Amino acid sequence: DPGPLTTYGLPALRAVADLAGAVTVGSLLFAAFLLPPRDSGLLEAGGYRAVRRASGAALVWAGAAALLVPLTVSDTTGQPVLDIWRPEKLWPVITQVEVAGAWRTTVLFALIVAIGCRCALRWGWTPLLLGGALITMMPLALTGHSSSGGSHDVATNSLLLHMVSAAVWVGGLIAVLAHAMRGGAHTDIAARRFSLAATVSIAVIAVSG
């Protein structure tokens, strides 16, 4: 029994990490493809706010992932997290627990995305940052039961499609609503473009689920 801190903290932090990842992806999708940039190539005000929101969400994503490393090791080994959190105990085990290693990689990638979002002022960076956010989701999707069970190729591909589509749908919806509540420009264009993305995402979620 890993104790109540792991039992309740692990799913709670996993929910925080998933939501933060979705907000990061959705906000960058909004800035990259849902909202038109200025003629000069600079981000429009709404797009800039979305990129800054993505930076904050990516930091939360990295923080939750960092905490999930010891919690995952605790859950796998059945030892309370307070007994294994010290580096000399934790680091040797991370390489043996695949999901913990995936969370460690997620921390690194999410921090890179967060820093990139802080520096981005032009539209040209937003597709690259969106790609980085999607790559950040990959380590976790490529580990666990889906990557080791029967028909693992189909299971892994299905999980990848499911996670990306869910992030686009949920995160994109949050970004559009945040922009609309601020009375931002081009909300009608963003809503129409998101409607198409949401329709495709929902269909992929239904099939891959």
CSV table of C-alpha atoms in Angstrom, one decimal:
chain,number,residue,atom,x,y,z
A,1,ASP,CA,0.0,0.0,0.0
A,2,PRO,CA,1.7,3.3,-1.1
A,3,GLY,CA,-0.4,5.3,1.3
A,4,PRO,CA,-3.1,7.9,0.9
A,5,LEU,CA,-0.8,10.6,-0.5
A,6,THR,CA,-0.1,8.4,-3.5
A,7,THR,CA,-3.6,6.9,-3.7
A,8,TYR,CA,-5.4,10.3,-3.9
A,9,GLY,CA,-2.6,12.5,-5.2
A,10,LEU,CA,-1.7,10.4,-8.3
A,11,PRO,CA,-5.1,10.7,-10.0
A,12,ALA,CA,-5.6,14.3,-8.9
A,13,LEU,CA,-2.3,15.4,-10.3
A,14,ARG,CA,-2.8,13.3,-13.5
A,15,ALA,CA,-6.1,15.3,-14.0
A,16,VAL,CA,-4.2,18.6,-13.5
A,17,ALA,CA,-1.5,17.5,-16.0
A,18,ASP,CA,-4.0,16.4,-18.6
A,19,LEU,CA,-6.0,19.6,-18.3
A,20,ALA,CA,-2.8,21.8,-18.4
A,21,GLY,CA,-1.6,19.9,-21.5
A,22,ALA,CA,-5.0,20.4,-23.2
A,23,VAL,CA,-5.0,24.1,-22.4
A,24,THR,CA,-1.4,24.4,-23.8
A,25,VAL,CA,-2.3,22.6,-27.0
A,26,GLY,CA,-5.6,24.4,-27.4
A,27,SER,CA,-4.2,27.9,-26.8
A,28,LEU,CA,-1.4,27.3,-29.3
A,29,LEU,CA,-3.9,25.9,-31.8
A,30,PHE,CA,-5.9,29.1,-31.3
A,31,ALA,CA,-3.0,31.4,-31.9
A,32,ALA,CA,-1.6,29.4,-34.8
A,33,PHE,CA,-4.7,28.5,-36.9
A,34,LEU,CA,-7.9,29.9,-35.4
A,35,LEU,CA,-7.1,33.6,-35.2
A,36,PRO,CA,-5.6,35.5,-38.1
A,37,PRO,CA,-2.3,37.3,-37.4
A,38,ARG,CA,-1.6,40.9,-38.3
A,39,ASP,CA,-0.4,41.7,-41.8
A,40,SER,CA,3.1,42.4,-40.4
A,41,GLY,CA,3.3,38.8,-39.1
A,42,LEU,CA,3.1,39.8,-35.5
A,43,LEU,CA,0.6,38.1,-33.3
A,44,GLU,CA,-2.8,39.8,-32.9
A,45,ALA,CA,-3.6,40.8,-29.3
A,46,GLY,CA,-5.9,37.7,-28.8
A,47,GLY,CA,-3.2,35.5,-30.2
A,48,TYR,CA,-0.6,36.9,-28.0
A,49,ARG,CA,-2.7,36.4,-24.9
A,50,ALA,CA,-3.3,32.8,-26.0
A,51,VAL,CA,0.4,32.2,-26.3
A,52,ARG,CA,1.0,33.6,-22.9
A,53,ARG,CA,-1.8,31.4,-21.5
A,54,ALA,CA,-0.1,28.4,-23.2
A,55,SER,CA,3.2,29.4,-21.4
A,56,GLY,CA,1.5,29.4,-18.0
A,57,ALA,CA,-0.3,26.1,-18.7
A,58,ALA,CA,2.9,24.5,-19.9
A,59,LEU,CA,4.6,25.5,-16.6
A,60,VAL,CA,1.7,23.9,-14.7
A,61,TRP,CA,2.0,20.8,-16.9
A,62,ALA,CA,5.7,20.6,-16.1
A,63,GLY,CA,5.1,21.0,-12.4
A,64,ALA,CA,2.4,18.4,-12.2
A,65,ALA,CA,4.6,16.0,-14.3
A,66,ALA,CA,7.5,16.5,-12.0
A,67,LEU,CA,5.4,15.6,-9.0
A,68,LEU,CA,4.0,12.6,-10.8
A,69,VAL,CA,7.5,11.0,-11.1
A,70,PRO,CA,7.8,10.1,-7.5
A,71,LEU,CA,4.1,9.4,-7.1
A,72,THR,CA,4.3,6.9,-10.1
A,73,VAL,CA,7.3,5.2,-8.5
A,74,SER,CA,5.5,5.0,-5.2
A,75,ASP,CA,2.4,3.5,-6.8
A,76,THR,CA,4.5,1.0,-8.8
A,77,THR,CA,6.7,-0.1,-5.8
A,78,GLY,CA,4.0,0.1,-3.2
A,79,GLN,CA,6.1,2.3,-1.0
A,80,PRO,CA,4.9,5.6,0.5
A,81,VAL,CA,6.2,8.6,-1.5
A,82,LEU,CA,7.8,10.1,1.6
A,83,ASP,CA,10.0,7.0,1.8
A,84,ILE,CA,11.3,7.2,-1.8
A,85,TRP,CA,11.3,10.9,-2.7
A,86,ARG,CA,15.0,11.4,-1.9
A,87,PRO,CA,17.2,11.5,-5.1
A,88,GLU,CA,19.5,8.7,-4.1
A,89,LYS,CA,16.5,6.4,-3.9
A,90,LEU,CA,14.3,7.9,-6.6
A,91,TRP,CA,16.7,8.3,-9.6
A,92,PRO,CA,17.9,4.7,-9.9
A,93,VAL,CA,14.3,3.5,-10.0
A,94,ILE,CA,13.0,6.0,-12.6
A,95,THR,CA,14.9,4.2,-15.4
A,96,GLN,CA,13.2,0.9,-14.4
A,97,VAL,CA,9.6,2.3,-14.2
A,98,GLU,CA,8.7,3.3,-17.8
A,99,VAL,CA,5.8,5.6,-17.0
A,100,ALA,CA,7.9,7.5,-14.4
A,101,GLY,CA,10.6,8.0,-17.1
A,102,ALA,CA,7.8,9.3,-19.5
A,103,TRP,CA,6.7,11.9,-16.9
A,104,ARG,CA,10.4,13.0,-16.5
A,105,THR,CA,10.6,13.5,-20.3
A,106,THR,CA,7.3,15.4,-20.2
A,107,VAL,CA,8.8,17.8,-17.6
A,108,LEU,CA,11.7,18.7,-20.0
A,109,PHE,CA,9.6,19.1,-23.1
A,110,ALA,CA,6.9,21.2,-21.3
A,111,LEU,CA,9.5,23.5,-19.9
A,112,ILE,CA,10.9,24.0,-23.4
A,113,VAL,CA,7.4,24.9,-24.7
A,114,ALA,CA,6.8,27.3,-21.8
A,115,ILE,CA,10.1,29.2,-22.5
A,116,GLY,CA,9.4,29.3,-26.2
A,117,CYS,CA,5.9,30.7,-25.6
A,118,ARG,CA,7.4,33.4,-23.4
A,119,CYS,CA,9.7,34.5,-26.3
A,120,ALA,CA,7.2,34.2,-29.2
A,121,LEU,CA,5.9,37.5,-30.7
A,122,ARG,CA,5.4,36.5,-34.3
A,123,TRP,CA,2.9,34.1,-35.8
A,124,GLY,CA,5.6,32.0,-37.4
A,125,TRP,CA,6.6,30.5,-34.1
A,126,THR,CA,3.2,29.3,-33.1
A,127,PRO,CA,2.9,26.3,-35.4
A,128,LEU,CA,6.4,25.1,-34.1
A,129,LEU,CA,5.3,25.6,-30.5
A,130,LEU,CA,2.1,23.7,-31.2
A,131,GLY,CA,4.1,20.9,-32.6
A,132,GLY,CA,6.3,21.0,-29.5
A,133,ALA,CA,3.2,20.8,-27.3
A,134,LEU,CA,1.9,17.8,-29.2
A,135,ILE,CA,5.3,16.1,-29.0
A,136,THR,CA,5.2,16.7,-25.2
A,137,MET,CA,2.2,14.4,-25.1
A,138,MET,CA,4.0,11.5,-26.9
A,139,PRO,CA,6.2,10.0,-24.2
A,140,LEU,CA,3.2,9.1,-22.0
A,141,ALA,CA,1.2,7.8,-24.9
A,142,LEU,CA,4.0,5.5,-25.9
A,143,THR,CA,4.3,3.8,-22.5
A,144,GLY,CA,2.1,1.8,-20.3
A,145,HIS,CA,-0.3,-1.0,-21.1
A,146,SER,CA,-1.1,0.2,-24.7
A,147,SER,CA,2.6,-0.2,-25.7
A,148,SER,CA,3.1,-3.6,-24.3
A,149,GLY,CA,-0.1,-5.6,-24.6
A,150,GLY,CA,-1.5,-7.5,-27.6
A,151,SER,CA,-2.0,-5.5,-30.8
A,152,HIS,CA,0.1,-2.8,-29.3
A,153,ASP,CA,0.6,-1.0,-32.6
A,154,VAL,CA,-3.1,-0.4,-32.9
A,155,ALA,CA,-3.5,0.4,-29.2
A,156,THR,CA,-0.7,2.9,-29.2
A,157,ASN,CA,-1.9,4.6,-32.4
A,158,SER,CA,-5.4,4.7,-31.0
A,159,LEU,CA,-4.2,6.3,-27.8
A,160,LEU,CA,-2.2,8.9,-29.6
A,161,LEU,CA,-5.1,9.9,-31.7
A,162,HIS,CA,-7.4,9.9,-28.7
A,163,MET,CA,-5.1,12.1,-26.6
A,164,VAL,CA,-4.4,14.6,-29.3
A,165,SER,CA,-8.0,14.9,-30.4
A,166,ALA,CA,-9.2,15.4,-26.8
A,167,ALA,CA,-6.6,18.1,-26.2
A,168,VAL,CA,-7.6,19.9,-29.4
A,169,TRP,CA,-11.3,19.7,-28.5
A,170,VAL,CA,-11.1,20.7,-24.8
A,171,GLY,CA,-8.2,23.1,-25.0
A,172,GLY,CA,-9.5,24.7,-28.2
A,173,LEU,CA,-12.9,25.2,-26.6
A,174,ILE,CA,-11.3,26.9,-23.6
A,175,ALA,CA,-9.2,29.2,-25.8
A,176,VAL,CA,-12.2,30.2,-27.9
A,177,LEU,CA,-14.4,30.9,-24.9
A,178,ALA,CA,-11.6,32.9,-23.1
A,179,HIS,CA,-11.2,35.0,-26.3
A,180,ALA,CA,-15.0,35.5,-26.6
A,181,MET,CA,-15.4,36.5,-23.0
A,182,ARG,CA,-12.8,39.2,-23.5
A,183,GLY,CA,-14.6,40.5,-26.5
A,184,GLY,CA,-11.7,39.8,-28.7
A,185,ALA,CA,-11.6,40.6,-32.4
A,186,HIS,CA,-12.3,37.9,-35.1
A,187,THR,CA,-14.3,35.8,-32.6
A,188,ASP,CA,-16.6,34.7,-35.5
A,189,ILE,CA,-13.7,33.5,-37.6
A,190,ALA,CA,-12.2,31.6,-34.7
A,191,ALA,CA,-15.5,30.0,-33.8
A,192,ARG,CA,-16.1,28.8,-37.4
A,193,ARG,CA,-12.6,27.4,-37.7
A,194,PHE,CA,-12.8,25.7,-34.3
A,195,SER,CA,-16.2,24.2,-35.2
A,196,LEU,CA,-14.5,22.2,-38.0
A,197,ALA,CA,-11.6,21.2,-35.8
A,198,ALA,CA,-14.0,20.1,-33.0
A,199,THR,CA,-16.1,18.1,-35.4
A,200,VAL,CA,-13.1,16.1,-36.6
A,201,SER,CA,-11.8,15.7,-33.0
A,202,ILE,CA,-15.1,14.4,-31.7
A,203,ALA,CA,-15.3,11.9,-34.5
A,204,VAL,CA,-11.7,10.7,-33.9
A,205,ILE,CA,-12.4,10.5,-30.1
A,206,ALA,CA,-15.4,8.3,-30.8
A,207,VAL,CA,-13.6,5.9,-33.1
A,208,SER,CA,-10.3,5.7,-31.1
A,209,GLY,CA,-12.0,5.5,-27.7
